[in-house]
PDB file of C-alpha atoms in Angstrom:
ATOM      1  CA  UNK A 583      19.910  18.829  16.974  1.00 96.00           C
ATOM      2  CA  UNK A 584      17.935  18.182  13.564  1.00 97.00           C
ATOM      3  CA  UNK A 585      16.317  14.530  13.843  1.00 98.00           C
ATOM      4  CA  UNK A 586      15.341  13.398  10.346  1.00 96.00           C
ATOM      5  CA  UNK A 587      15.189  10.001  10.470  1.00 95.00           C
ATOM      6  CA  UNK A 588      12.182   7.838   9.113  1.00 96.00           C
ATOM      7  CA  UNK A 589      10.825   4.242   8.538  1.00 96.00           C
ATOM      8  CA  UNK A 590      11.285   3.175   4.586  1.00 93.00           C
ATOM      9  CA  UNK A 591       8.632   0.990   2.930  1.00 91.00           C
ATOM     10  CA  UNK A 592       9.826  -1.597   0.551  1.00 90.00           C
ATOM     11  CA  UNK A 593       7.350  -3.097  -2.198  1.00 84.00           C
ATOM     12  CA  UNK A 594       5.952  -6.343  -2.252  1.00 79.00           C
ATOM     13  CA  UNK A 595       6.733  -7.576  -6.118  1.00 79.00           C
ATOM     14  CA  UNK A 596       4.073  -9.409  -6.015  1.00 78.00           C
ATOM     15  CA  UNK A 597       1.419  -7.204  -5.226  1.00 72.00           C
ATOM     16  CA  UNK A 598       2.460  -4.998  -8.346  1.00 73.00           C
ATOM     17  CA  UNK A 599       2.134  -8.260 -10.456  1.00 72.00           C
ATOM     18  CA  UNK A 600      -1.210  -9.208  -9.446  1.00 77.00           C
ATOM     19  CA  UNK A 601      -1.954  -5.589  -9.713  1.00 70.00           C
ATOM     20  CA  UNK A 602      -1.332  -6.032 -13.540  1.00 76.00           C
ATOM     21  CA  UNK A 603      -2.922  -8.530 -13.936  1.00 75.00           C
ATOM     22  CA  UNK A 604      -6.258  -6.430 -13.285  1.00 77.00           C
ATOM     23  CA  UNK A 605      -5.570  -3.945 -15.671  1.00 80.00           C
ATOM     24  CA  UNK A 606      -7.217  -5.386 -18.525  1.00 81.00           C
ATOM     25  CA  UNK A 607     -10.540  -6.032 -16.426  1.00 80.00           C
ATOM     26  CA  UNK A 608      -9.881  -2.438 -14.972  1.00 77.00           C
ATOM     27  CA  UNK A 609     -10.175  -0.865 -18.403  1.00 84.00           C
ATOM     28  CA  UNK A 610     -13.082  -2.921 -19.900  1.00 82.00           C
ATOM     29  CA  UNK A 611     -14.760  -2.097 -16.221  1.00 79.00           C
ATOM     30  CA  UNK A 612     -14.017   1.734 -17.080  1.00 82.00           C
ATOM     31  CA  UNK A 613     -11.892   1.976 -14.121  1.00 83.00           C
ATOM     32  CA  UNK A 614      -8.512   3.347 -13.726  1.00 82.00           C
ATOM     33  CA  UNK A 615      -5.884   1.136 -15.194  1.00 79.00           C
ATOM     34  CA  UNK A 616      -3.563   0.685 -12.037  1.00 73.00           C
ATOM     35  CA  UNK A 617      -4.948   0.564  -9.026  1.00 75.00           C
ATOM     36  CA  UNK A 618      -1.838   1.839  -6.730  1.00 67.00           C
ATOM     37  CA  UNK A 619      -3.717   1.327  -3.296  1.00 70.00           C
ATOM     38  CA  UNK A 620      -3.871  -2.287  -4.366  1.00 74.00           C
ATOM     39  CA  UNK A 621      -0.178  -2.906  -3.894  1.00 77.00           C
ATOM     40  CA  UNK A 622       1.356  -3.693  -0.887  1.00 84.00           C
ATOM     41  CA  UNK A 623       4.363  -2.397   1.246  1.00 85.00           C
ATOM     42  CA  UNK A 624       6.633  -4.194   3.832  1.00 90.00           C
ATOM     43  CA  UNK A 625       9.019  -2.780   6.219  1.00 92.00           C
ATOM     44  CA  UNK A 626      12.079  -4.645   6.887  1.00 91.00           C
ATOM     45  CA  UNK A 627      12.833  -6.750  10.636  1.00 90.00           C
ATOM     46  CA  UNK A 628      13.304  -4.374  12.740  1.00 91.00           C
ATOM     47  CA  UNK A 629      13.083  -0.814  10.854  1.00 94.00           C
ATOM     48  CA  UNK A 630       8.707  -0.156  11.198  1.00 95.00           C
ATOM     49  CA  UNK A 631       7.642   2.691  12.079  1.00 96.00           C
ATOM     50  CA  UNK A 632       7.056   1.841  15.995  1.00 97.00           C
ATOM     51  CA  UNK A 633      10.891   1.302  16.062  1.00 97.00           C
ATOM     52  CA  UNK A 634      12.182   3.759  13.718  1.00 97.00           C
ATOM     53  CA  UNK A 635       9.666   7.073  13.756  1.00 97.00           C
ATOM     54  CA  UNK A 636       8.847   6.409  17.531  1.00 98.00           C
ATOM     55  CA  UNK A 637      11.414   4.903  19.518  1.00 98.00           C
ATOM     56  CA  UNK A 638      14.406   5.415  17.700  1.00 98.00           C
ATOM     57  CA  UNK A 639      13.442   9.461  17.742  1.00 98.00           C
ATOM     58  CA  UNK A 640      12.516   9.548  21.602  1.00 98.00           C
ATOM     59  CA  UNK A 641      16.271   8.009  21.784  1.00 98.00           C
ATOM     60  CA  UNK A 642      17.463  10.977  19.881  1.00 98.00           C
ATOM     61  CA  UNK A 643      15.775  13.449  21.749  1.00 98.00           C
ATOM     62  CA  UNK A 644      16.661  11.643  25.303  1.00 98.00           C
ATOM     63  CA  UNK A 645      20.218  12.037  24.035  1.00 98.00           C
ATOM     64  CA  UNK A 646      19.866  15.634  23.326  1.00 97.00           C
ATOM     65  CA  UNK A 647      19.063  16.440  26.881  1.00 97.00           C
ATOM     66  CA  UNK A 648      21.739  14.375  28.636  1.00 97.00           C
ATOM     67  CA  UNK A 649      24.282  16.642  26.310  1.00 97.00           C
ATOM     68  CA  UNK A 650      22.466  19.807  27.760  1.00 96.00           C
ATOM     69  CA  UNK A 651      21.031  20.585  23.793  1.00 96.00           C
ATOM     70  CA  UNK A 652      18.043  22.859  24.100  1.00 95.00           C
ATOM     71  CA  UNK A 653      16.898  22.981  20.704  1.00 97.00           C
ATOM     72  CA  UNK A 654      15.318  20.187  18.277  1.00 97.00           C
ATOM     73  CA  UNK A 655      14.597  20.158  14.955  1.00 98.00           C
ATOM     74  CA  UNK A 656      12.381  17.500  13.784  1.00 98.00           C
ATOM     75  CA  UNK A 657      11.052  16.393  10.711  1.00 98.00           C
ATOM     76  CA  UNK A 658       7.615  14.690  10.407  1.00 98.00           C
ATOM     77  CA  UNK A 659       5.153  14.675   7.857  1.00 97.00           C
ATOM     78  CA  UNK A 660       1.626  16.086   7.302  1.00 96.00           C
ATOM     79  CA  UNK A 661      -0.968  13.943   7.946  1.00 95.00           C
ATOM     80  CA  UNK A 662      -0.028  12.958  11.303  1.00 96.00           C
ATOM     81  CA  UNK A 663      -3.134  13.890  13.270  1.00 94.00           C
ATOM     82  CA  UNK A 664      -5.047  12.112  10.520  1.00 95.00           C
ATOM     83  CA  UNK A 665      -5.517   8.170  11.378  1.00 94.00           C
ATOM     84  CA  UNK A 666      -7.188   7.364   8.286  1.00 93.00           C
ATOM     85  CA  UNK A 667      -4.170   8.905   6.310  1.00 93.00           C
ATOM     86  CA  UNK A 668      -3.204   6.261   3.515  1.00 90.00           C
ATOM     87  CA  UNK A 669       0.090   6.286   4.688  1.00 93.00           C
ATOM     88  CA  UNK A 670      -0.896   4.487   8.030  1.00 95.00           C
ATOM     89  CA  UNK A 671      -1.897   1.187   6.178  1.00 92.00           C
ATOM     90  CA  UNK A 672       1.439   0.993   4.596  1.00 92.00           C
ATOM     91  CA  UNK A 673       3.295  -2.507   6.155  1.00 91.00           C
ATOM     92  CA  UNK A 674      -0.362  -3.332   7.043  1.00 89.00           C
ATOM     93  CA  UNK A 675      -2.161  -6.913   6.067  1.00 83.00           C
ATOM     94  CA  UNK A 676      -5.931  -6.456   4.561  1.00 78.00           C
ATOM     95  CA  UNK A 677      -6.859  -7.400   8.347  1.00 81.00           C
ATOM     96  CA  UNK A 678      -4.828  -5.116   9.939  1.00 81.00           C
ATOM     97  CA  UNK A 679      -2.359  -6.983  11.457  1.00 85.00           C
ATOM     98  CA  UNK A 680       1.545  -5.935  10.704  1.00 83.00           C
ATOM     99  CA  UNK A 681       3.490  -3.352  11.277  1.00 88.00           C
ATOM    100  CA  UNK A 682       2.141   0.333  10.057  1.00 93.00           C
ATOM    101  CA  UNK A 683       0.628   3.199  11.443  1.00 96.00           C
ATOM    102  CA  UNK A 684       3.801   5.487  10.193  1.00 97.00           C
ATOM    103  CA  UNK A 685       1.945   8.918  10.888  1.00 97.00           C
ATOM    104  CA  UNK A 686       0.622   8.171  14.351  1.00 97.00           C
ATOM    105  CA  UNK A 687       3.700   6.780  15.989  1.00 98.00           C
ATOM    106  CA  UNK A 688       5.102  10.108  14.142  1.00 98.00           C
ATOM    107  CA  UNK A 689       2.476  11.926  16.158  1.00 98.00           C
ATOM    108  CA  UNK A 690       4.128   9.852  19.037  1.00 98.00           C
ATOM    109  CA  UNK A 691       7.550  11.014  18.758  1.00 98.00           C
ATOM    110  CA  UNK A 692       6.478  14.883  18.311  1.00 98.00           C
ATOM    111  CA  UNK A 693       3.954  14.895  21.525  1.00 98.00           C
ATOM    112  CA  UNK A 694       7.433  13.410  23.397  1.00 98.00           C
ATOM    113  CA  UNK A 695       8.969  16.359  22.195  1.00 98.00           C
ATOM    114  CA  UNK A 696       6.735  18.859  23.087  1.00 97.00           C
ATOM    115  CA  UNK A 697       6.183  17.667  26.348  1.00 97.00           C
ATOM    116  CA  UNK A 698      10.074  17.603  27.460  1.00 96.00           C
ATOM    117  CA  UNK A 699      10.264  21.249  27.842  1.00 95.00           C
ATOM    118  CA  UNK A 700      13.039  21.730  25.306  1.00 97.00           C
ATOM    119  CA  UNK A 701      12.290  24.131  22.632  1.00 97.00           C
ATOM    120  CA  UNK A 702      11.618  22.500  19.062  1.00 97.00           C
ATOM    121  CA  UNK A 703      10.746  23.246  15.468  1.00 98.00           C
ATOM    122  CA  UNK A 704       8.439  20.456  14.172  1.00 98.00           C
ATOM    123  CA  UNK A 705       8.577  20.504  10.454  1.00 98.00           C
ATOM    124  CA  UNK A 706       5.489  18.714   8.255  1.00 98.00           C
ATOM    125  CA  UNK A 707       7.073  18.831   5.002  1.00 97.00           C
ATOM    126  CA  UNK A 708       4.955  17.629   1.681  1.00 94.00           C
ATOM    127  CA  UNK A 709       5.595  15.316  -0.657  1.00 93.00           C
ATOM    128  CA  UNK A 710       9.801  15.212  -1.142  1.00 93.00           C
ATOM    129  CA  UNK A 711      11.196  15.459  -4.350  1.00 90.00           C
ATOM    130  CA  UNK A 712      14.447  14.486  -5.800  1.00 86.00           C
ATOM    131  CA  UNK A 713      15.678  18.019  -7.155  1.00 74.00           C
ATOM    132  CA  UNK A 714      18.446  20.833  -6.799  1.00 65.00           C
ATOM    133  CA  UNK A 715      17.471  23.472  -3.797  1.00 59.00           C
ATOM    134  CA  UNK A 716      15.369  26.165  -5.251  1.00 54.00           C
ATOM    135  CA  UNK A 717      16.576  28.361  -2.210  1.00 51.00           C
ATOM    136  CA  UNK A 718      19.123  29.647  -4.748  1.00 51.00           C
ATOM    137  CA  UNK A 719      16.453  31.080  -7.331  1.00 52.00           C
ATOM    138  CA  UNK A 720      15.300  34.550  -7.183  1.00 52.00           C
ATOM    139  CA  UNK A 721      12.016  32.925  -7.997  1.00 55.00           C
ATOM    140  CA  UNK A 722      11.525  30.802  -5.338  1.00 66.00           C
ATOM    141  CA  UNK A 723       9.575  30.347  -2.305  1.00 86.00           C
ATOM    142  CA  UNK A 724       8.867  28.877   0.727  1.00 92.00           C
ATOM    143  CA  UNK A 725       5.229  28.392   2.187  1.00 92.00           C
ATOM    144  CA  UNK A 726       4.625  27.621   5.742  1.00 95.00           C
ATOM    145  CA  UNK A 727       0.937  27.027   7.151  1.00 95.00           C
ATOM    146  CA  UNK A 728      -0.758  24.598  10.149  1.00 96.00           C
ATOM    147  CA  UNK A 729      -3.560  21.975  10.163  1.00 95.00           C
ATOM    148  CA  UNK A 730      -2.946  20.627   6.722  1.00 95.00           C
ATOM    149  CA  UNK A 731      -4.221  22.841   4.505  1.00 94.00           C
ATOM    150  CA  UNK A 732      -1.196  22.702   2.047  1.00 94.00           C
ATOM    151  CA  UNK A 733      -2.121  19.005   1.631  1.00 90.00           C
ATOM    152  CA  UNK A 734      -4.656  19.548  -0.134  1.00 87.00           C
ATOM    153  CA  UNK A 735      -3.311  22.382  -2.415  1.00 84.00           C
ATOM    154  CA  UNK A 736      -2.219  21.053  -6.114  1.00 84.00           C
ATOM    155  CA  UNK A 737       1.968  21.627  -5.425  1.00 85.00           C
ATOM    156  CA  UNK A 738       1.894  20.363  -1.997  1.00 92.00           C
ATOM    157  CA  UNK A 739       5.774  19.377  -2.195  1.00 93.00           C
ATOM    158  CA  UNK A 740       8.745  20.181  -1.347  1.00 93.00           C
ATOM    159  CA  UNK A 741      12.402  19.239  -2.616  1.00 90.00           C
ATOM    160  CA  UNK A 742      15.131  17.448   0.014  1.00 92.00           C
ATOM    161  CA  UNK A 743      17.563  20.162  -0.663  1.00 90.00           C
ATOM    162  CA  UNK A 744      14.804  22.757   0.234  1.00 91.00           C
ATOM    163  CA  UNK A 745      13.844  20.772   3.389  1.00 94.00           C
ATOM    164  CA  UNK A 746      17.299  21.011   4.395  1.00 94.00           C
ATOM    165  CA  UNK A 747      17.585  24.968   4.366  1.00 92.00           C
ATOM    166  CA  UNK A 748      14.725  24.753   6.347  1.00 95.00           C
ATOM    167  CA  UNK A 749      15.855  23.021   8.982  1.00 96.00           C
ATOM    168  CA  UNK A 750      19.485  24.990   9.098  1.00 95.00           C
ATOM    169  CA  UNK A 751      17.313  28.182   9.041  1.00 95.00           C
ATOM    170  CA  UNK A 752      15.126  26.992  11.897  1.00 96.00           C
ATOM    171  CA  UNK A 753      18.095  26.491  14.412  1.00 94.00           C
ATOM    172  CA  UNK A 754      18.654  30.278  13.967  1.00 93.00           C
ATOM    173  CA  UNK A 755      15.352  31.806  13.684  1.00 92.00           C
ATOM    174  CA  UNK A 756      13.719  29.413  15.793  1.00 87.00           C
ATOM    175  CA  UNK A 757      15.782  29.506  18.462  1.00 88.00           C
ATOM    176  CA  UNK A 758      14.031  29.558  21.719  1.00 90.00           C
ATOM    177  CA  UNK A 759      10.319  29.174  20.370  1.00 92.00           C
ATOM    178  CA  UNK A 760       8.334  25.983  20.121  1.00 96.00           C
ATOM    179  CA  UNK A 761       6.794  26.025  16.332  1.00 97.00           C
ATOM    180  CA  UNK A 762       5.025  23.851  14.384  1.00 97.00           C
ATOM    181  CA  UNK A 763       3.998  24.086  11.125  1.00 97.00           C
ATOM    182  CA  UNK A 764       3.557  22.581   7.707  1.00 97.00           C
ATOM    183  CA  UNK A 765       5.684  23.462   4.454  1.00 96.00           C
ATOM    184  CA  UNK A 766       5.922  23.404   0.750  1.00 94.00           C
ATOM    185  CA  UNK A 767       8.409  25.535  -1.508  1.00 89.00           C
ATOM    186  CA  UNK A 768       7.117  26.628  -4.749  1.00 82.00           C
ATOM    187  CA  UNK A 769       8.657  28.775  -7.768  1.00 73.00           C
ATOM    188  CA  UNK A 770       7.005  31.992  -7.195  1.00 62.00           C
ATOM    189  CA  UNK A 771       5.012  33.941  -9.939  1.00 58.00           C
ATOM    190  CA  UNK A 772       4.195  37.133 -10.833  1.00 48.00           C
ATOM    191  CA  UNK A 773       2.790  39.409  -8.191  1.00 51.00           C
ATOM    192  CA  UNK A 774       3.317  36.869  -5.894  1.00 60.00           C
ATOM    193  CA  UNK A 775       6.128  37.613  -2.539  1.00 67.00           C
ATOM    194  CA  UNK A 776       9.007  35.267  -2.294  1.00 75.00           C
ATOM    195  CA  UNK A 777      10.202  34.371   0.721  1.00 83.00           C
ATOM    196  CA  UNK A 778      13.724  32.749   2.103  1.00 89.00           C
ATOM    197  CA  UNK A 779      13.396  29.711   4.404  1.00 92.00           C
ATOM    198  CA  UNK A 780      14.253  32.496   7.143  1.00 93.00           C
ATOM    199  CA  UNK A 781      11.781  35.084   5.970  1.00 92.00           C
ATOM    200  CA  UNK A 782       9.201  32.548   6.048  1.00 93.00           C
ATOM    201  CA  UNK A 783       9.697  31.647   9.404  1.00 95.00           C
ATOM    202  CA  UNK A 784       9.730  35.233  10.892  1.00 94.00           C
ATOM    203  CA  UNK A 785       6.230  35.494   9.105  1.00 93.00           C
ATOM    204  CA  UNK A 786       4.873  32.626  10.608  1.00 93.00           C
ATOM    205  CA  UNK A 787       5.697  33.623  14.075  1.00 93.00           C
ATOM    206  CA  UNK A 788       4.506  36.482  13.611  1.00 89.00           C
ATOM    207  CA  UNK A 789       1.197  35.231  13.108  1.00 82.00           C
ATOM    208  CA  UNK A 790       1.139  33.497  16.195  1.00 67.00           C
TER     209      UNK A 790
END
């Protein structure tokens, strides 16, 4: 089973607009123009985070074990052992209050996993971009590493497509292991070893 599912954000319109409005005052204050972390994200009734990244994928993973499935595949995101992450005040008022927290009831759903016994392949993918698979270039690569340390890397992304043959590859490869581990897929230059989604995960066990 490959559980992919995640809470989307909506913006609040007018949070951009009074975000524009600050722009001139920005500049003459030698600031940055747009101030992005000043506009403000809403989930809608009944899809945050809680509902969507933590009870909706304990759901999914209940229902693989009633059909006798003893592999999961789940996708979560980097940052999710990091509670000051920037992506944990989206849905959030300036108080607090509302409905956020997307990486920690992420964190949730994967320590549920990992504690039913069932093998599993927890995937922390970087930023996903809109693009054609890159699995299909000779130049390509994919990257795999632990504790967030492709975060902070300059290309710390990683196309849908790509994610995708990732996940296929890790209900082969992975079978019967309990991984986790971040990744990014990158064109590969000169000198440098590319690796297959499949390749990559051999190497990464083998570090283990």
């Amino acid at each position: 089973m490959i559980i992919c599912t995640s809470a989307v954000p909506k913006l609040r319109k007018r949070s951009v607009f009074k975000a524009l409005l600050k722009v001139p005052i920005n500049i003459i204050s030698r600031k940055k123009a747009f101030q992005f972390r000043e506009v403000k994200f809403k989930y809608a009734q009944g899809q945050h985070p809680e509902m969507v990244d933590y009870l909706g994928q304990v759901a999914q993973i209940d229902l693989a074990k009633r059909l006798g499935i003893s592999h999961v595949i789940l996708v979560s995101s980097m940052g999710v052992t990091n509670p000051d992450d920037f992506l944990n005040t989206l849905g959030k008022e300036q108080d607090g209050s509302g409905h956020g927290d997307i990486l920690i009831w992420k964190r949730k759903a994967e320590q549920y996993l990992m504690e039913t016994g069932l093998d599993y392949t927890i995937i922390h993918p970087g930023h996903l971009k809109d693009a054609p698979s890159s699995s299909s270039s000779s130049t390509s690569s994919f990257v795999l590493d632990v504790d967030d340390k492709l975060k902070h890397e300059p290309n710390c992304s990683i196309t849908r497509a790509d994610l995708a043959t990732l996940c296929i590859a890790s209900l082969t490869v992975g079978k019967g292991e309990k991984l986790d581990f971040d990744c990014v897929s990158r064109n590969g230059e000169d000198g440098e070893d590319v690796k297959s989604a499949e390749s990559a995960i051999i190497d990464f066990m083998s570090l283990e």
